[in-house]
Protein backbone atom coordinates (compact mmCIF):
# COMPACT_ATOMS: atom_id res chain seq x y z
CA MET A 1 20.04 11.46 -5.69
CA THR A 2 20.67 13.07 -2.34
CA GLU A 3 18.61 16.16 -1.63
CA LYS A 4 20.34 19.36 -0.65
CA VAL A 5 18.86 21.37 2.21
CA ALA A 6 20.07 24.85 3.12
CA VAL A 7 19.30 26.48 6.46
CA LEU A 8 19.29 30.26 6.15
CA LEU A 9 19.96 32.34 9.26
CA PRO A 10 19.95 36.14 8.88
CA ALA A 11 21.86 37.53 11.86
CA TYR A 12 22.45 40.92 13.41
CA ASN A 13 24.10 41.05 16.85
CA GLU A 14 23.02 37.56 17.93
CA GLU A 15 26.15 36.36 19.76
CA LEU A 16 24.07 35.12 22.73
CA THR A 17 22.03 32.68 20.65
CA ILE A 18 23.78 31.99 17.35
CA VAL A 19 25.81 28.97 18.51
CA LYS A 20 22.80 27.24 20.06
CA VAL A 21 20.68 27.83 16.95
CA ILE A 22 23.39 26.37 14.70
CA GLU A 23 23.91 23.35 16.96
CA ASP A 24 20.15 22.72 17.15
CA PHE A 25 19.81 22.71 13.37
CA LYS A 26 22.86 20.45 13.05
CA LYS A 27 21.13 17.92 15.29
CA ALA A 28 17.83 18.19 13.41
CA LEU A 29 19.37 18.24 9.91
CA PRO A 30 22.86 16.65 10.09
CA HIS A 31 23.44 16.81 6.33
CA ALA A 32 22.14 20.35 5.74
CA ASP A 33 24.33 23.33 4.93
CA ILE A 34 23.84 26.07 7.51
CA TYR A 35 24.39 29.61 6.28
CA VAL A 36 24.72 32.61 8.57
CA TYR A 37 24.53 35.98 6.82
CA ASP A 38 25.96 38.62 9.12
CA ASN A 39 24.27 41.98 8.59
CA ASN A 40 26.87 44.38 10.03
CA SER A 41 26.95 42.92 13.52
CA SER A 42 29.05 44.84 16.04
CA ASP A 43 29.48 41.82 18.33
CA ARG A 44 31.06 38.36 17.83
CA THR A 45 28.17 36.86 15.87
CA ASN A 46 30.11 35.96 12.73
CA GLU A 47 33.14 34.71 14.68
CA LEU A 48 31.07 32.39 16.87
CA ALA A 49 29.03 31.18 13.89
CA ALA A 50 32.19 30.18 12.02
CA VAL A 51 33.54 28.30 15.05
CA ALA A 52 30.19 26.50 15.39
CA GLY A 53 30.55 25.19 11.84
CA ALA A 54 28.25 27.46 9.83
CA ILE A 55 29.05 28.92 6.43
CA VAL A 56 29.39 32.62 7.21
CA ARG A 57 28.77 35.32 4.65
CA PHE A 58 28.29 39.06 4.94
CA GLU A 59 25.61 41.44 3.71
CA PRO A 60 26.65 45.12 4.01
CA ARG A 61 23.24 46.57 3.12
CA GLN A 62 21.31 46.86 6.36
CA GLY A 63 17.95 45.14 6.60
CA LYS A 64 16.53 41.63 6.63
CA GLY A 65 15.07 42.01 3.13
CA ASN A 66 18.52 42.79 1.76
CA VAL A 67 19.91 39.70 3.49
CA VAL A 68 17.17 37.46 2.09
CA ARG A 69 17.77 38.86 -1.41
CA SER A 70 21.44 37.85 -1.24
CA MET A 71 20.61 34.45 0.25
CA PHE A 72 18.11 33.61 -2.47
CA ARG A 73 20.47 34.75 -5.21
CA GLU A 74 23.64 33.08 -3.98
CA ILE A 75 22.60 29.78 -2.40
CA ASP A 76 21.68 26.75 -4.47
CA ALA A 77 19.69 23.94 -2.84
CA ASP A 78 16.65 21.71 -3.32
CA TYR A 79 14.92 22.97 -0.18
CA TYR A 80 15.47 26.03 1.98
CA ILE A 81 14.66 26.61 5.63
CA MET A 82 14.70 30.20 6.85
CA ALA A 83 14.70 30.97 10.56
CA ASP A 84 15.70 33.80 12.86
CA ALA A 85 18.99 33.50 14.72
CA ASP A 86 17.47 34.52 18.06
CA ASP A 87 16.50 31.00 19.23
CA THR A 88 12.76 31.70 19.15
CA TYR A 89 11.91 28.97 16.61
CA PRO A 90 12.33 25.23 17.29
CA ALA A 91 14.90 23.55 15.06
CA ALA A 92 13.58 20.21 16.33
CA GLU A 93 10.33 20.81 14.42
CA VAL A 94 11.99 21.57 11.09
CA GLU A 95 10.75 18.31 9.53
CA LYS A 96 7.21 19.70 9.79
CA LEU A 97 8.26 22.37 7.32
CA LEU A 98 10.18 20.02 5.02
CA GLU A 99 7.61 17.22 4.66
CA PRO A 100 5.03 19.16 2.57
CA LEU A 101 7.83 20.47 0.33
CA ARG A 102 9.24 17.00 -0.29
CA ALA A 103 5.76 15.63 -0.99
CA GLY A 104 5.06 18.36 -3.53
CA LEU A 105 2.16 19.67 -1.46
CA ALA A 106 3.73 23.09 -0.91
CA ASP A 107 6.03 25.60 -2.53
CA MET A 108 6.28 27.51 0.74
CA THR A 109 5.62 26.20 4.24
CA ILE A 110 4.87 28.54 7.10
CA GLY A 111 5.71 27.95 10.76
CA ASP A 112 2.48 29.04 12.43
CA ARG A 113 3.21 30.41 15.92
CA LEU A 114 -0.35 31.47 16.68
CA SER A 115 -2.54 28.37 16.33
CA ASN A 116 -1.31 26.54 19.45
CA GLY A 117 -1.24 29.64 21.67
CA THR A 118 2.48 29.61 22.49
CA TYR A 119 3.08 33.03 20.93
CA GLU A 120 0.54 34.71 23.19
CA LYS A 121 2.11 33.10 26.24
CA GLU A 122 5.75 33.73 25.35
CA ASN A 123 5.71 37.07 23.55
CA LYS A 124 6.28 39.91 26.01
CA ARG A 125 6.37 42.81 23.54
CA GLY A 126 3.38 45.10 23.64
CA PHE A 127 1.22 45.58 20.54
CA HIS A 128 2.92 42.75 18.61
CA GLY A 129 -0.17 40.55 18.91
CA PHE A 130 -2.39 43.42 17.78
CA GLY A 131 -0.06 44.18 14.87
CA ASN A 132 0.02 40.53 13.76
CA ASN A 133 -3.78 40.35 13.76
CA LEU A 134 -4.11 43.66 11.90
CA VAL A 135 -1.70 42.61 9.14
CA LYS A 136 -3.24 39.14 8.93
CA GLY A 137 -6.74 40.57 8.61
CA LEU A 138 -5.73 43.06 5.92
CA ILE A 139 -3.88 40.52 3.78
CA ASN A 140 -6.55 37.83 4.10
CA ARG A 141 -9.27 40.31 3.14
CA LEU A 142 -7.41 42.04 0.31
CA TYR A 143 -5.91 38.89 -1.23
CA ARG A 144 -8.59 36.35 -0.26
CA GLY A 145 -6.10 34.40 1.81
CA ASP A 146 -6.51 32.15 4.80
CA TYR A 147 -3.29 32.77 6.72
CA ASN A 148 -3.08 32.17 10.45
CA ASP A 149 0.39 33.71 10.87
CA ILE A 150 1.66 36.32 8.41
CA MET A 151 4.71 37.64 10.24
CA THR A 152 6.47 34.41 11.19
CA GLY A 153 10.14 34.20 10.30
CA TYR A 154 10.19 30.38 10.23
CA ARG A 155 9.52 29.23 6.67
CA GLY A 156 10.44 26.55 4.18
CA PHE A 157 10.73 26.93 0.41
CA ASN A 158 11.36 24.78 -2.59
CA LYS A 159 13.85 25.84 -5.25
CA LEU A 160 11.17 27.05 -7.66
CA PHE A 161 9.84 29.60 -5.17
CA VAL A 162 13.27 30.90 -4.16
CA LYS A 163 14.65 31.29 -7.66
CA THR A 164 11.57 33.04 -9.06
CA PHE A 165 10.84 35.37 -6.13
CA PRO A 166 11.74 39.05 -6.73
CA VAL A 167 12.71 40.54 -3.37
CA LEU A 168 11.68 44.21 -3.24
CA SER A 169 11.59 45.11 0.44
CA PRO A 170 14.83 46.02 2.25
CA GLY A 171 13.81 45.32 5.85
CA PHE A 172 11.42 43.43 8.11
CA GLU A 173 8.63 43.79 5.55
CA ILE A 174 10.08 40.72 3.82
CA GLU A 175 7.69 38.30 5.58
CA THR A 176 4.71 40.32 4.37
CA GLU A 177 6.11 40.42 0.85
CA LEU A 178 6.67 36.65 0.84
CA SER A 179 3.08 36.06 1.96
CA ILE A 180 1.48 38.41 -0.57
CA HIS A 181 3.65 37.19 -3.46
CA ALA A 182 2.72 33.57 -2.71
CA LEU A 183 -1.01 34.41 -2.76
CA ASP A 184 -0.84 36.59 -5.85
CA LYS A 185 1.16 34.05 -7.88
CA ARG A 186 -0.95 31.13 -6.59
CA PHE A 187 1.87 29.14 -5.07
CA LYS A 188 0.96 26.14 -2.92
CA LEU A 189 1.08 27.08 0.76
CA VAL A 190 0.94 24.90 3.86
CA GLU A 191 0.90 26.24 7.42
CA VAL A 192 2.19 23.97 10.16
CA PRO A 193 1.73 24.80 13.87
CA ILE A 194 5.01 25.23 15.74
CA THR A 195 5.95 26.06 19.30
CA TYR A 196 7.38 29.49 19.98
CA LYS A 197 9.49 30.81 22.80
CA ASP A 198 10.57 34.35 23.54
CA ARG A 199 14.16 35.51 23.26
CA PRO A 200 16.43 34.48 26.14
CA GLU A 201 17.22 37.09 28.75
CA GLY A 202 19.84 39.56 27.54
CA SER A 203 18.95 39.14 23.86
CA GLU A 204 17.27 42.23 22.44
CA SER A 205 14.76 42.35 19.59
CA LYS A 206 15.73 44.45 16.56
CA LEU A 207 12.09 45.14 15.76
CA SER A 208 10.56 48.55 16.40
CA THR A 209 6.85 47.96 16.95
CA PHE A 210 5.62 51.22 15.47
CA SER A 211 8.21 52.15 12.83
CA ASP A 212 8.51 48.61 11.45
CA GLY A 213 4.74 48.20 11.75
CA PHE A 214 4.29 51.32 9.63
CA LYS A 215 6.71 49.91 7.03
CA VAL A 216 4.71 46.68 6.87
CA LEU A 217 1.43 48.58 6.36
CA LYS A 218 3.11 50.68 3.67
CA MET A 219 4.30 47.49 1.96
CA ILE A 220 0.74 46.08 2.01
CA PHE A 221 -0.56 49.32 0.50
CA ASN A 222 2.08 49.39 -2.26
CA LEU A 223 1.68 45.74 -3.19
CA PHE A 224 -2.11 46.09 -3.20
CA LYS A 225 -1.72 48.97 -5.69
CA ASP A 226 0.79 46.99 -7.76
CA TYR A 227 -0.94 43.60 -7.74
CA LYS A 228 -4.61 44.69 -7.80
CA PRO A 229 -4.70 48.07 -9.55
CA LEU A 230 -8.27 47.76 -10.80
CA VAL A 231 -9.62 47.27 -7.28
CA PHE A 232 -7.31 49.93 -5.85
CA PHE A 233 -8.21 52.61 -8.41
CA SER A 234 -11.88 51.65 -8.34
CA LEU A 235 -11.88 52.47 -4.64
CA LEU A 236 -10.23 55.80 -5.43
CA THR A 237 -12.83 56.37 -8.15
CA LEU A 238 -15.63 55.75 -5.68
CA LEU A 239 -14.05 58.16 -3.19
CA PHE A 240 -13.65 60.96 -5.76
CA PHE A 241 -17.15 60.33 -7.12
CA MET A 242 -18.84 60.44 -3.71
CA VAL A 243 -17.03 63.61 -2.62
CA GLY A 244 -17.74 65.21 -6.01
CA LEU A 245 -21.40 64.28 -5.67
CA LEU A 246 -21.52 65.71 -2.16
CA VAL A 247 -20.01 68.99 -3.34
CA GLY A 248 -21.97 69.12 -6.60
CA ILE A 249 -25.53 68.35 -5.46
CA PRO A 250 -26.09 71.83 -3.93
CA VAL A 251 -24.79 73.40 -7.17
CA ILE A 252 -27.11 71.28 -9.31
CA THR A 253 -30.04 71.99 -7.00
CA GLU A 254 -29.36 75.73 -7.14
CA PHE A 255 -29.16 75.69 -10.95
CA ALA A 256 -32.41 73.68 -11.23
CA ASN A 257 -34.27 76.16 -9.02
CA THR A 258 -32.84 79.48 -10.25
CA GLY A 259 -31.12 78.86 -13.56
CA PHE A 260 -27.96 80.43 -12.13
CA ILE A 261 -24.80 79.17 -10.40
CA ASP A 262 -23.63 81.36 -7.56
CA LYS A 263 -21.41 78.69 -5.98
CA LEU A 264 -18.79 78.77 -8.72
CA PRO A 265 -15.90 77.40 -6.57
CA SER A 266 -18.07 74.43 -5.57
CA ALA A 267 -18.97 73.83 -9.22
CA VAL A 268 -15.31 73.86 -10.26
CA LEU A 269 -14.33 71.57 -7.38
CA ALA A 270 -17.13 69.10 -8.15
CA THR A 271 -16.17 69.04 -11.84
CA GLY A 272 -12.53 68.45 -10.96
CA LEU A 273 -13.41 65.59 -8.63
CA MET A 274 -15.57 63.92 -11.27
CA ILE A 275 -12.75 64.23 -13.81
CA LEU A 276 -10.36 62.66 -11.28
CA ALA A 277 -12.86 59.85 -10.74
CA ALA A 278 -13.01 59.13 -14.47
CA LEU A 279 -9.22 59.29 -14.86
CA SER A 280 -8.73 56.99 -11.87
CA PHE A 281 -11.12 54.41 -13.31
CA VAL A 282 -9.40 54.48 -16.72
CA ALA A 283 -5.96 54.22 -15.05
CA GLY A 284 -7.16 51.17 -13.13
CA PHE A 285 -8.23 49.42 -16.34
CA ILE A 286 -4.96 50.19 -18.10
CA LEU A 287 -2.80 49.09 -15.18
CA ASP A 288 -4.89 45.94 -14.71
CA THR A 289 -4.02 44.99 -18.29
CA VAL A 290 -0.33 45.63 -17.58
CA VAL A 291 -0.46 43.48 -14.43
CA ARG A 292 -2.22 40.69 -16.34
CA GLN A 293 0.56 40.74 -18.93
CA ASN A 294 3.12 40.67 -16.11
CA ARG A 295 1.46 37.59 -14.65
CA MET A 296 1.59 35.90 -18.04
CA GLN A 297 5.30 36.70 -18.32
CA TYR A 298 5.89 35.40 -14.80
CA GLU A 299 4.14 32.11 -15.64
CA LEU A 300 6.31 31.76 -18.75
CA LYS A 301 9.36 32.42 -16.57
CA VAL A 302 8.25 29.59 -14.27
CA TYR A 303 7.77 27.23 -17.24
CA ASP A 304 11.24 28.17 -18.48
CA TYR A 305 12.68 27.44 -15.06
CA TYR A 306 11.05 23.97 -15.07
CA ALA A 307 12.42 23.25 -18.54
CA ARG A 308 15.96 24.24 -17.56
CA SER A 309 15.87 22.32 -14.27
CA GLU A 310 14.84 19.09 -16.02
CA LYS A 311 17.83 19.11 -18.40
C-alpha cells in the first residue's frame, strides 16, 4: 500500500518564496501532495502557487492557527509535513522528519533549529532568541518537557495526531499549543536538528516580536490553567494564604496582647484572603477531577480512532 504524504504550507503574502518552496518539496518528495492555504494574501501568492503545481485552498479567517485548523480538518493523509512558505526551512531535510513517523517512533517530529547553531547565525530579528528561550524554559518547567525548540514551524505528524488534535489558538500561538498538547497527552515526540536560514532579502516576517510574544505567553498561561488546574490553583492558594497571613499576623498579635481588635479593616481583609485561599484550593481539586475525566475521554477517542482506522 502506497503511503500518502501531504505537505502543508500556510501562506500570507509569500510571492517571493512560494514557488521555490513548492519546487524544493517536489524534488524532496516527488509523490507528495503539496497544499498551499492562502490566508488573505494581497499579492500573487495563490496564483504563483497554482502555476507551480500546488493544491491551492483559501482560509478567510486571519491567523496561522485558523489555517492549521482547516488543514487538519480537510486533508487526509498518512503523514503530514508542515512548513512555513518563507523558504527558511530546508525541504531537502524532510526525510529526517518522516523517518521517525514511519518507524512508529514518533507521533510528532520537530525540526530543531537551535541545536546546530544555525538559527543564532541566520536570525536577524531582535529578541527572537530571548523569546524562544523564555517560552522553552516555561514549557519545559511547567510540563516536565525536554524540548530544544518550541517555536519551530517545521514539523511532521502522523494521522492519529492530526485527526485528534483540537486546534484552539487562532494565530502564531499554534506552535506552542502543538507542543503543550503533545506533552499533556503523552504523544511520542522526536526532535531532529535541521539547518535554518533567514528570509531572503525583500521578504518580510509577519511576526510581531512583542504582540505575538505576549499572545504566546497568554496561551501558555491559559493551557497551564486548563491542563494542570490543581497546580495552578494551588499556587493561587499559596499566594492568597501568604498575603492573608502577612495582613493577619498584626491583628492576631494585637488581639493576643490586648483582647481587642482595632485594625478592623485588616482583620476583614485577612479573613477574605483566607476564604479565597480555601475556595481556590477546593476549585483546583474539582477542576483536576474534570480534567482527569477529560483525559479519559480523550484516550477513549484515540482508541475509537484506532478501531475505525483498522476496518
